Amino acid sequence: MIKVYLKQAWQLMKQNRFYSTVYILGTGLAISLVMVIAIVYHIKTADMAPEVNRHRTLVANTAVAEHVNGRGTNNAYLSYHTIKECFYTLKTPECVAVAAPVGLLKFFMGSIFANKEGENDMHEVYLGCTDANYWKVFRFSFLEGKPYSEEEFQSGYQKAVLSESLARKMFGKSDVVGSVVQVNGTDYIVGGVVKDVSTAMTESYADLWVPFTTVPTLVNLSMGENLVGFFTAYILAKSPSDFDAIRQEIDRNKEIMNQSQKEYKLKLGENYPPSQTILSITNVQEKKDYKDIILQYLFIALIFLLVPAVNLLGLTSSRMQERIEEFGVRKAFGANRPVLINQVLVENLLLTLLGGLVGLLISYMLVWMFAETLFSDSFFGIEAPVTISPTMLINFSVFFSALCVCILLNLLSSLFPVWNASRKQIVEALNDK
Amino acid sequence: MIKHLFKLINKQWRKNVWIVLELFLVISLFWYVVDFFSVLFINSRTPVGFDIENTYKINMGVYSPNSNNYTQHEAGSHEPAENFLRIIERIRQHPEVEVVSLGHLHYPYCLSSSNTNYKLDSVIISTQILSVTPEYFDVFRVKLSKSNDKTYIENALREGLIISKTINDELSPDVSLIGKTIFKYDDTPTFVSEVTNPIKRHEYSVPTNYIFIPFEEKSLFGKNEQEIWENVDICIRARSGKSAQNFPASFKKEMKNELGIGNFFLADIVPMDNLRKEIFKMESIYKSIQYRSAFTVFFLVNIFLGIIATFWLRIEKRKGEIGIRIAIGSTRNQIQVQMLMESFILMLIALIPAIIVWVNIVRSDLLSTTYLPVTSERIAINTVITLVLVIIAIVAGTWYPAQRSAKTEVAEALHYE
C-alpha cells in the first residue's frame, strides 16, 4: 500500500510543480536552521578526537577564594596548590589531567613566540601547558614520537609536542623529533608531533604543548592565599555514574584544605565541577544554567520550525481545498477518513523528505561558512580559523535528528488541513467546486 | 475600496488565516531581533570621548627564569625598574613617537578593570579607576573642562581626583564638582580637581564613570620584571601623516634591539584599533550582529515565500473574479493595486495582536539593557525597521502574482469557470 501511495505521490508532485517547489523550499528552509543548531550541539558535546571522553569527563576550572572577614573575593581558576591538595589526591576517578587555558595565556603571560634554534623567524603560537596525564584523557594522533612522561613532567624536563602544521611551518617537515625549538627564549627538545586539532575543540586546541612545570611564572601565579590561579583540572571518571561520588570527594578534600587556610577559604559552586558536555554549551560570561540553555535552544528551534510550518500550513490548506472533490469521490467508493489522511501524510512526507535533504545540504553549507561565528569561544579569543571535518557533519546522530525534524514538520503542517478537509460529507464534497 | 477589500478578506477568512498568523509571528519576533541593531545605531551617534587614530599599545615580553637569555637579579633589586624606565625613555626618543603614556589598565578598550565606589550625600556610584601619567590625556585626546595645557593637567592630576562627566552628572546634576569634595566608600574625603568630557567604554555603550589618579613610576622600584609587566601598560601616539600600515613594522624592526634591555624584550606594537575589534569580539558584538542578521534574512525569506505562494494560488482560484473586474472596466493597474492593498490590510490585521506582543516584551524586561536603557527612541526605531522590512518583503512577494493577474485575458478568465 505504501508503494502505491509513493507512486501516486511522485505523480502528484510532477503534476503540481509550483506547489511542490514552494513546499520543498519552505521545508528546506525550516530544516536548515534547526539542523544548524543540531549540528553545532553535536560538535560541541559528542565524543570527538582528541576529546574522545567528553561523556565521562568533569571540568573544574573556576574557583573562588573568599576572604574570611568578607573583605572581598578573588575569582580565577585553580592554583597549583589547590590542584595538589584537592584534585591530584582523588581516588574515585580514573585519571586527573591538568592544563592552563590556551586562549587566556596570552593575557597572563604576554604573546608567546616559538622559533627554530638559532633562527630569528618568530611564530606567534598558542601554547598548551599541561601535565603528563593530559595525554591520557585526550587522545591525540601522534604522527611521530610520543608525549612527555610523568617523570619528565615531574622533573620539569624541557620537552615539547608540536602540531603538524607548526612543525612544517618551522622545519619544513613533520619528522622533527629530537630537534630543538625555543619558546619565548627557552629551549625545548621536540618529543612528538601530533595531527592538527580543529579550533572547534576548545579544551585540546594548541600549536604546541609543554609540561607546565617548565613555566615557573604560570605555576607561581596565584592569589587568595595560594588558592586560585590559572589551571583547569580534567577529571576522567570511570563512568558518568561516578560523577556525584567524585564531587563529594572533591568537597571533602576542599574542607580539609580549608582548615589550614588562615585568610582565605576556597569556595566551589554547587554541583561542581560540571561535566564537559554541560560546560561546552554554557557560557562562562552569561552565567546561565544548563536547563536554561537547553530551553533557550529548544525555544529558538521551535520558532525556526513554527514560522515555516505556518507557511506550509497555508500551502497545504489551499491544496486540500482543491482535493475535497477527489476525497468526495473516494469516500463514495468506500474510503474512510483514516485512509485518506494516511495517504495525504505519505504524499506530503515524500515532499518533506526531499525538502529535508535540501535543508540538510543548506545547513552543512551554513555551518561551514559560519564556522568561526558558531564555534569560536568569544571569551577565550582563539583566533585561528575553525576547521570542520566531514566526519563532524556526516554521522548517524545528525541524520537521525534531521529525520525526526522532518517528520515533526510534516505532522505539524499537514495533519490539521487534511483532517479538516476529509471531514466534509460526500455530497457536499462532490458539489464543492 | 478599502471597505470592499475588508469584505473580501472576511469572506475568505479561512484561506487568509494562515498568512495572517505567519505575519503576526514574524512581526512580533522581528521587533525583538532588530532591537539590537537599534541599540547599536542609537549609541553609535554619540561621541566616544577619546581619539585612537595613530595610537598604539606597546607589548613588552619577559624572559622566563629557565630561558637562555635570563639574567638573575637579587630580590628587591632596582635594576628591573631602571631597565624598564630606560626602555620608556628610548621609546620617547624615537622620532616618529609624539607622546608616551604609562598607566595600569588605563587604555581605551581595555578588557580588565579596577573598580571602587564613591558617594556624595546619599548617592553612591560605582567608578572605574584609571591610573595614568599626565600624557594620557594627550595620547588619547581626552579633554578637561578648563584647559588642556600640559602643566595644567599635571597639576590637576596631582592636586586631586579627575572625574569623567557622568560622575558629575550623577552626584551633582547641575553644579560642577570642580573644587568640591566627594567621598570614598570608607568616607575618606577626596578633592575633585577637574572634569573630563563624557567617555564611553566603546562605540556601542553609554558613557561610563571613570576616575583618574596619578601613576607613580617610583612604585616600580623593587619589583621584578614579571611584576612590572603585570602592572604597567605602555601607550603611544605616533606623529600623524605616517602611514598606519608601515609604522608598526618599521618600529619593530628599528627598536627590537634597543628595547631589549635586561629581561625585557619587545613583543609587539599593536594599533589601538585592534583592541577595539577584540573587545567587540569578546563582548560577542560581531556574533550578535551575524546571528541577528541571519534571523532577519530567515524571517524575511519566509514572509516572501508565504506571500508569493498565497497570492499565486489566489490568482488561480479567482481567475473568474478578475475576469469580471476587467470586463466591467478595471484597468490592469487597478487590479495590481488592489492586490497590494489586500496584502497591506492583511499585514495591518496581523499588526494589532503583534503590538500587544511588543508591549509585553517591553513589560517583561526581555530587552537587554547592557548597552542602553529602554527609551522611546529605541522602541520607535524598532517599530520603523520592522514595518519597513516587512512591507518590502510583502511588496516583493505580491508584485509578481499581481503582475500575472493583471495580464489575465478576459475571455479566457470568464471561460475558466
PDB file of N, CA, C and O in Angstrom, chain A residues 374-428:
ATOM      1  N   LEU A 374      30.100  30.304  14.877  1.00  0.00           N
ATOM      2  CA  LEU A 374      29.388  29.296  15.655  1.00  0.00           C
ATOM      3  C   LEU A 374      30.267  28.632  16.700  1.00  0.00           C
ATOM      4  O   LEU A 374      29.784  28.231  17.747  1.00  0.00           O
ATOM      5  N   PHE A 375      31.569  28.459  16.404  1.00  0.00           N
ATOM      6  CA  PHE A 375      32.382  27.664  17.309  1.00  0.00           C
ATOM      7  C   PHE A 375      33.451  28.420  18.072  1.00  0.00           C
ATOM      8  O   PHE A 375      33.947  27.922  19.058  1.00  0.00           O
ATOM      9  N   SER A 376      33.874  29.566  17.609  1.00  0.00           N
ATOM     10  CA  SER A 376      34.970  30.186  18.341  1.00  0.00           C
ATOM     11  C   SER A 376      34.426  30.709  19.642  1.00  0.00           C
ATOM     12  O   SER A 376      33.436  31.408  19.689  1.00  0.00           O
ATOM     13  N   ASP A 377      35.103  30.347  20.712  1.00  0.00           N
ATOM     14  CA  ASP A 377      34.686  30.748  22.036  1.00  0.00           C
ATOM     15  C   ASP A 377      35.087  32.187  22.223  1.00  0.00           C
ATOM     16  O   ASP A 377      36.258  32.480  22.380  1.00  0.00           O
ATOM     17  N   SER A 378      34.111  33.108  22.197  1.00  0.00           N
ATOM     18  CA  SER A 378      34.494  34.513  22.167  1.00  0.00           C
ATOM     19  C   SER A 378      35.273  34.920  23.394  1.00  0.00           C
ATOM     20  O   SER A 378      36.109  35.797  23.338  1.00  0.00           O
ATOM     21  N   PHE A 379      35.016  34.277  24.526  1.00  0.00           N
ATOM     22  CA  PHE A 379      35.706  34.709  25.723  1.00  0.00           C
ATOM     23  C   PHE A 379      37.178  34.345  25.690  1.00  0.00           C
ATOM     24  O   PHE A 379      38.016  35.072  26.169  1.00  0.00           O
ATOM     25  N   PHE A 380      37.509  33.201  25.124  1.00  0.00           N
ATOM     26  CA  PHE A 380      38.899  32.771  25.153  1.00  0.00           C
ATOM     27  C   PHE A 380      39.694  33.222  23.946  1.00  0.00           C
ATOM     28  O   PHE A 380      40.885  33.000  23.878  1.00  0.00           O
ATOM     29  N   GLY A 381      39.022  33.826  22.989  1.00  0.00           N
ATOM     30  CA  GLY A 381      39.711  34.510  21.908  1.00  0.00           C
ATOM     31  C   GLY A 381      40.750  33.761  21.117  1.00  0.00           C
ATOM     32  O   GLY A 381      41.788  34.307  20.827  1.00  0.00           O
ATOM     33  N   ILE A 382      40.504  32.509  20.753  1.00  0.00           N
ATOM     34  CA  ILE A 382      41.467  31.835  19.883  1.00  0.00           C
ATOM     35  C   ILE A 382      41.184  32.274  18.459  1.00  0.00           C
ATOM     36  O   ILE A 382      40.070  32.132  17.976  1.00  0.00           O
ATOM     37  N   GLU A 383      42.187  32.827  17.803  1.00  0.00           N
ATOM     38  CA  GLU A 383      41.924  33.477  16.529  1.00  0.00           C
ATOM     39  C   GLU A 383      42.184  32.650  15.303  1.00  0.00           C
ATOM     40  O   GLU A 383      42.032  33.113  14.201  1.00  0.00           O
ATOM     41  N   ALA A 384      42.591  31.422  15.455  1.00  0.00           N
ATOM     42  CA  ALA A 384      42.871  30.621  14.262  1.00  0.00           C
ATOM     43  C   ALA A 384      41.561  30.244  13.580  1.00  0.00           C
ATOM     44  O   ALA A 384      40.531  30.162  14.225  1.00  0.00           O
ATOM     45  N   PRO A 385      41.585  30.032  12.261  1.00  0.00           N
ATOM     46  CA  PRO A 385      40.337  29.664  11.568  1.00  0.00           C
ATOM     47  C   PRO A 385      39.837  28.300  12.031  1.00  0.00           C
ATOM     48  O   PRO A 385      40.622  27.434  12.362  1.00  0.00           O
ATOM     49  N   VAL A 386      38.510  28.153  12.070  1.00  0.00           N
ATOM     50  CA  VAL A 386      37.924  26.903  12.552  1.00  0.00           C
ATOM     51  C   VAL A 386      37.819  25.912  11.402  1.00  0.00           C
ATOM     52  O   VAL A 386      37.280  26.235  10.357  1.00  0.00           O
ATOM     53  N   THR A 387      38.335  24.704  11.603  1.00  0.00           N
ATOM     54  CA  THR A 387      38.237  23.695  10.540  1.00  0.00           C
ATOM     55  C   THR A 387      37.159  22.695  10.909  1.00  0.00           C
ATOM     56  O   THR A 387      37.135  22.164  12.012  1.00  0.00           O
ATOM     57  N   ILE A 388      36.268  22.452   9.944  1.00  0.00           N
ATOM     58  CA  ILE A 388      35.219  21.465  10.164  1.00  0.00           C
ATOM     59  C   ILE A 388      35.510  20.277   9.281  1.00  0.00           C
ATOM     60  O   ILE A 388      35.600  20.406   8.067  1.00  0.00           O
ATOM     61  N   SER A 389      35.680  19.104   9.877  1.00  0.00           N
ATOM     62  CA  SER A 389      35.965  17.923   9.060  1.00  0.00           C
ATOM     63  C   SER A 389      34.652  17.245   8.696  1.00  0.00           C
ATOM     64  O   SER A 389      33.662  17.395   9.389  1.00  0.00           O
ATOM     65  N   PRO A 390      34.643  16.476   7.579  1.00  0.00           N
ATOM     66  CA  PRO A 390      33.401  15.826   7.128  1.00  0.00           C
ATOM     67  C   PRO A 390      32.787  14.916   8.179  1.00  0.00           C
ATOM     68  O   PRO A 390      31.577  14.856   8.298  1.00  0.00           O
ATOM     69  N   THR A 391      33.616  14.220   8.983  1.00  0.00           N
ATOM     70  CA  THR A 391      33.038  13.320   9.976  1.00  0.00           C
ATOM     71  C   THR A 391      32.233  14.077  11.021  1.00  0.00           C
ATOM     72  O   THR A 391      31.329  13.532  11.638  1.00  0.00           O
ATOM     73  N   MET A 392      32.553  15.362  11.203  1.00  0.00           N
ATOM     74  CA  MET A 392      31.776  16.133  12.165  1.00  0.00           C
ATOM     75  C   MET A 392      30.352  16.318  11.656  1.00  0.00           C
ATOM     76  O   MET A 392      29.417  16.444  12.416  1.00  0.00           O
ATOM     77  N   LEU A 393      30.207  16.383  10.322  1.00  0.00           N
ATOM     78  CA  LEU A 393      28.902  16.690   9.761  1.00  0.00           C
ATOM     79  C   LEU A 393      28.116  15.435   9.372  1.00  0.00           C
ATOM     80  O   LEU A 393      26.914  15.389   9.508  1.00  0.00           O
ATOM     81  N   ILE A 394      28.828  14.430   8.841  1.00  0.00           N
ATOM     82  CA  ILE A 394      28.134  13.265   8.317  1.00  0.00           C
ATOM     83  C   ILE A 394      28.245  12.132   9.316  1.00  0.00           C
ATOM     84  O   ILE A 394      29.261  11.469   9.399  1.00  0.00           O
ATOM     85  N   ASN A 395      27.216  11.969  10.107  1.00  0.00           N
ATOM     86  CA  ASN A 395      27.214  10.845  11.037  1.00  0.00           C
ATOM     87  C   ASN A 395      25.783  10.527  11.416  1.00  0.00           C
ATOM     88  O   ASN A 395      24.867  11.253  11.098  1.00  0.00           O
ATOM     89  N   PHE A 396      25.621   9.423  12.108  1.00  0.00           N
ATOM     90  CA  PHE A 396      24.294   8.901  12.380  1.00  0.00           C
ATOM     91  C   PHE A 396      23.419   9.877  13.147  1.00  0.00           C
ATOM     92  O   PHE A 396      22.258  10.084  12.806  1.00  0.00           O
ATOM     93  N   SER A 397      23.965  10.482  14.210  1.00  0.00           N
ATOM     94  CA  SER A 397      23.067  11.297  15.037  1.00  0.00           C
ATOM     95  C   SER A 397      22.562  12.519  14.285  1.00  0.00           C
ATOM     96  O   SER A 397      21.432  12.949  14.482  1.00  0.00           O
ATOM     97  N   VAL A 398      23.393  13.087  13.402  1.00  0.00           N
ATOM     98  CA  VAL A 398      22.921  14.236  12.621  1.00  0.00           C
ATOM     99  C   VAL A 398      21.788  13.813  11.691  1.00  0.00           C
ATOM    100  O   VAL A 398      20.760  14.484  11.590  1.00  0.00           O
ATOM    101  N   PHE A 399      21.963  12.655  11.020  1.00  0.00           N
ATOM    102  CA  PHE A 399      20.911  12.185  10.115  1.00  0.00           C
ATOM    103  C   PHE A 399      19.633  11.872  10.873  1.00  0.00           C
ATOM    104  O   PHE A 399      18.533  12.187  10.409  1.00  0.00           O
ATOM    105  N   PHE A 400      19.802  11.242  12.030  1.00  0.00           N
ATOM    106  CA  PHE A 400      18.631  10.869  12.800  1.00  0.00           C
ATOM    107  C   PHE A 400      17.857  12.106  13.237  1.00  0.00           C
ATOM    108  O   PHE A 400      16.626  12.157  13.139  1.00  0.00           O
ATOM    109  N   SER A 401      18.582  13.140  13.724  1.00  0.00           N
ATOM    110  CA  SER A 401      17.885  14.370  14.115  1.00  0.00           C
ATOM    111  C   SER A 401      17.181  14.982  12.917  1.00  0.00           C
ATOM    112  O   SER A 401      16.063  15.478  13.043  1.00  0.00           O
ATOM    113  N   ALA A 402      17.824  14.954  11.753  1.00  0.00           N
ATOM    114  CA  ALA A 402      17.206  15.537  10.555  1.00  0.00           C
ATOM    115  C   ALA A 402      15.908  14.826  10.240  1.00  0.00           C
ATOM    116  O   ALA A 402      14.889  15.446   9.934  1.00  0.00           O
ATOM    117  N   LEU A 403      15.937  13.482  10.351  1.00  0.00           N
ATOM    118  CA  LEU A 403      14.746  12.699  10.061  1.00  0.00           C
ATOM    119  C   LEU A 403      13.610  13.041  11.020  1.00  0.00           C
ATOM    120  O   LEU A 403      12.462  13.252  10.619  1.00  0.00           O
ATOM    121  N   CYS A 404      13.957  13.123  12.312  1.00  0.00           N
ATOM    122  CA  CYS A 404      12.940  13.454  13.320  1.00  0.00           C
ATOM    123  C   CYS A 404      12.317  14.815  13.040  1.00  0.00           C
ATOM    124  O   CYS A 404      11.109  14.995  13.114  1.00  0.00           O
ATOM    125  N   VAL A 405      13.171  15.782  12.711  1.00  0.00           N
ATOM    126  CA  VAL A 405      12.674  17.120  12.451  1.00  0.00           C
ATOM    127  C   VAL A 405      11.737  17.114  11.249  1.00  0.00           C
ATOM    128  O   VAL A 405      10.692  17.755  11.252  1.00  0.00           O
ATOM    129  N   CYS A 406      12.106  16.342  10.219  1.00  0.00           N
ATOM    130  CA  CYS A 406      11.254  16.247   9.028  1.00  0.00           C
ATOM    131  C   CYS A 406       9.879  15.716   9.370  1.00  0.00           C
ATOM    132  O   CYS A 406       8.864  16.265   8.948  1.00  0.00           O
ATOM    133  N   ILE A 407       9.871  14.621  10.147  1.00  0.00           N
ATOM    134  CA  ILE A 407       8.583  14.005  10.479  1.00  0.00           C
ATOM    135  C   ILE A 407       7.740  14.967  11.305  1.00  0.00           C
ATOM    136  O   ILE A 407       6.541  15.131  11.079  1.00  0.00           O
ATOM    137  N   LEU A 408       8.388  15.639  12.255  1.00  0.00           N
ATOM    138  CA  LEU A 408       7.678  16.601  13.088  1.00  0.00           C
ATOM    139  C   LEU A 408       7.062  17.705  12.234  1.00  0.00           C
ATOM    140  O   LEU A 408       5.887  18.059  12.386  1.00  0.00           O
ATOM    141  N   LEU A 409       7.867  18.224  11.321  1.00  0.00           N
ATOM    142  CA  LEU A 409       7.393  19.297  10.457  1.00  0.00           C
ATOM    143  C   LEU A 409       6.228  18.836   9.594  1.00  0.00           C
ATOM    144  O   LEU A 409       5.240  19.535   9.406  1.00  0.00           O
ATOM    145  N   ASN A 410       6.365  17.630   9.085  1.00  0.00           N
ATOM    146  CA  ASN A 410       5.315  17.055   8.250  1.00  0.00           C
ATOM    147  C   ASN A 410       3.996  16.988   9.004  1.00  0.00           C
ATOM    148  O   ASN A 410       2.944  17.414   8.510  1.00  0.00           O
ATOM    149  N   LEU A 411       4.072  16.466  10.237  1.00  0.00           N
ATOM    150  CA  LEU A 411       2.862  16.352  11.032  1.00  0.00           C
ATOM    151  C   LEU A 411       2.264  17.728  11.320  1.00  0.00           C
ATOM    152  O   LEU A 411       1.074  17.952  11.151  1.00  0.00           O
ATOM    153  N   LEU A 412       3.162  18.644  11.727  1.00  0.00           N
ATOM    154  CA  LEU A 412       2.700  19.984  12.063  1.00  0.00           C
ATOM    155  C   LEU A 412       1.962  20.637  10.909  1.00  0.00           C
ATOM    156  O   LEU A 412       0.949  21.296  11.090  1.00  0.00           O
ATOM    157  N   SER A 413       2.514  20.468   9.696  1.00  0.00           N
ATOM    158  CA  SER A 413       1.969  21.260   8.596  1.00  0.00           C
ATOM    159  C   SER A 413       0.901  20.549   7.777  1.00  0.00           C
ATOM    160  O   SER A 413       0.221  21.185   7.003  1.00  0.00           O
ATOM    161  N   SER A 414       0.771  19.240   7.914  1.00  0.00           N
ATOM    162  CA  SER A 414      -0.210  18.565   7.064  1.00  0.00           C
ATOM    163  C   SER A 414      -1.409  18.036   7.818  1.00  0.00           C
ATOM    164  O   SER A 414      -2.493  17.933   7.268  1.00  0.00           O
ATOM    165  N   LEU A 415      -1.206  17.703   9.078  1.00  0.00           N
ATOM    166  CA  LEU A 415      -2.252  16.984   9.795  1.00  0.00           C
ATOM    167  C   LEU A 415      -3.550  17.772   9.877  1.00  0.00           C
ATOM    168  O   LEU A 415      -4.624  17.265   9.554  1.00  0.00           O
ATOM    169  N   PHE A 416      -3.440  19.000  10.324  1.00  0.00           N
ATOM    170  CA  PHE A 416      -4.655  19.781  10.533  1.00  0.00           C
ATOM    171  C   PHE A 416      -5.454  20.005   9.244  1.00  0.00           C
ATOM    172  O   PHE A 416      -6.663  19.746   9.212  1.00  0.00           O
ATOM    173  N   PRO A 417      -4.812  20.471   8.162  1.00  0.00           N
ATOM    174  CA  PRO A 417      -5.579  20.702   6.930  1.00  0.00           C
ATOM    175  C   PRO A 417      -6.264  19.456   6.404  1.00  0.00           C
ATOM    176  O   PRO A 417      -7.431  19.502   6.010  1.00  0.00           O
ATOM    177  N   VAL A 418      -5.527  18.325   6.409  1.00  0.00           N
ATOM    178  CA  VAL A 418      -6.127  17.142   5.825  1.00  0.00           C
ATOM    179  C   VAL A 418      -7.235  16.601   6.728  1.00  0.00           C
ATOM    180  O   VAL A 418      -8.270  16.118   6.257  1.00  0.00           O
ATOM    181  N   TRP A 419      -7.074  16.732   8.017  1.00  0.00           N
ATOM    182  CA  TRP A 419      -8.101  16.297   8.963  1.00  0.00           C
ATOM    183  C   TRP A 419      -9.380  17.080   8.720  1.00  0.00           C
ATOM    184  O   TRP A 419     -10.476  16.547   8.698  1.00  0.00           O
ATOM    185  N   ASN A 420      -9.184  18.383   8.522  1.00  0.00           N
ATOM    186  CA  ASN A 420     -10.302  19.275   8.260  1.00  0.00           C
ATOM    187  C   ASN A 420     -10.996  18.974   6.936  1.00  0.00           C
ATOM    188  O   ASN A 420     -12.208  18.880   6.842  1.00  0.00           O
ATOM    189  N   ALA A 421     -10.173  18.809   5.900  1.00  0.00           N
ATOM    190  CA  ALA A 421     -10.730  18.646   4.549  1.00  0.00           C
ATOM    191  C   ALA A 421     -11.471  17.332   4.405  1.00  0.00           C
ATOM    192  O   ALA A 421     -12.463  17.241   3.684  1.00  0.00           O
ATOM    193  N   SER A 422     -10.971  16.288   5.102  1.00  0.00           N
ATOM    194  CA  SER A 422     -11.605  14.980   4.915  1.00  0.00           C
ATOM    195  C   SER A 422     -12.880  14.845   5.724  1.00  0.00           C
ATOM    196  O   SER A 422     -13.536  13.816   5.709  1.00  0.00           O
ATOM    197  N   ARG A 423     -13.216  15.956   6.419  1.00  0.00           N
ATOM    198  CA  ARG A 423     -14.406  15.876   7.275  1.00  0.00           C
ATOM    199  C   ARG A 423     -15.691  16.021   6.489  1.00  0.00           C
ATOM    200  O   ARG A 423     -16.736  15.554   6.932  1.00  0.00           O
ATOM    201  N   LYS A 424     -15.594  16.694   5.344  1.00  0.00           N
ATOM    202  CA  LYS A 424     -16.815  17.060   4.615  1.00  0.00           C
ATOM    203  C   LYS A 424     -17.620  15.841   4.176  1.00  0.00           C
ATOM    204  O   LYS A 424     -17.070  14.813   3.798  1.00  0.00           O
ATOM    205  N   GLN A 425     -18.933  16.006   4.204  1.00  0.00           N
ATOM    206  CA  GLN A 425     -19.813  14.938   3.761  1.00  0.00           C
ATOM    207  C   GLN A 425     -19.658  14.717   2.264  1.00  0.00           C
ATOM    208  O   GLN A 425     -19.317  15.627   1.538  1.00  0.00           O
ATOM    209  N   ILE A 426     -19.968  13.508   1.836  1.00  0.00           N
ATOM    210  CA  ILE A 426     -19.706  13.131   0.442  1.00  0.00           C
ATOM    211  C   ILE A 426     -20.432  14.055  -0.541  1.00  0.00           C
ATOM    212  O   ILE A 426     -19.838  14.571  -1.490  1.00  0.00           O
ATOM    213  N   VAL A 427     -21.709  14.247  -0.268  1.00  0.00           N
ATOM    214  CA  VAL A 427     -22.486  15.045  -1.227  1.00  0.00           C
ATOM    215  C   VAL A 427     -21.956  16.466  -1.328  1.00  0.00           C
ATOM    216  O   VAL A 427     -21.755  17.014  -2.407  1.00  0.00           O
ATOM    217  N   GLU A 428     -21.693  17.040  -0.139  1.00  0.00           N
ATOM    218  CA  GLU A 428     -21.150  18.395  -0.103  1.00  0.00           C
ATOM    219  C   GLU A 428     -19.849  18.473  -0.870  1.00  0.00           C
ATOM    220  O   GLU A 428     -19.587  19.402  -1.626  1.00  0.00           O
TER     221      GLU A 428
END
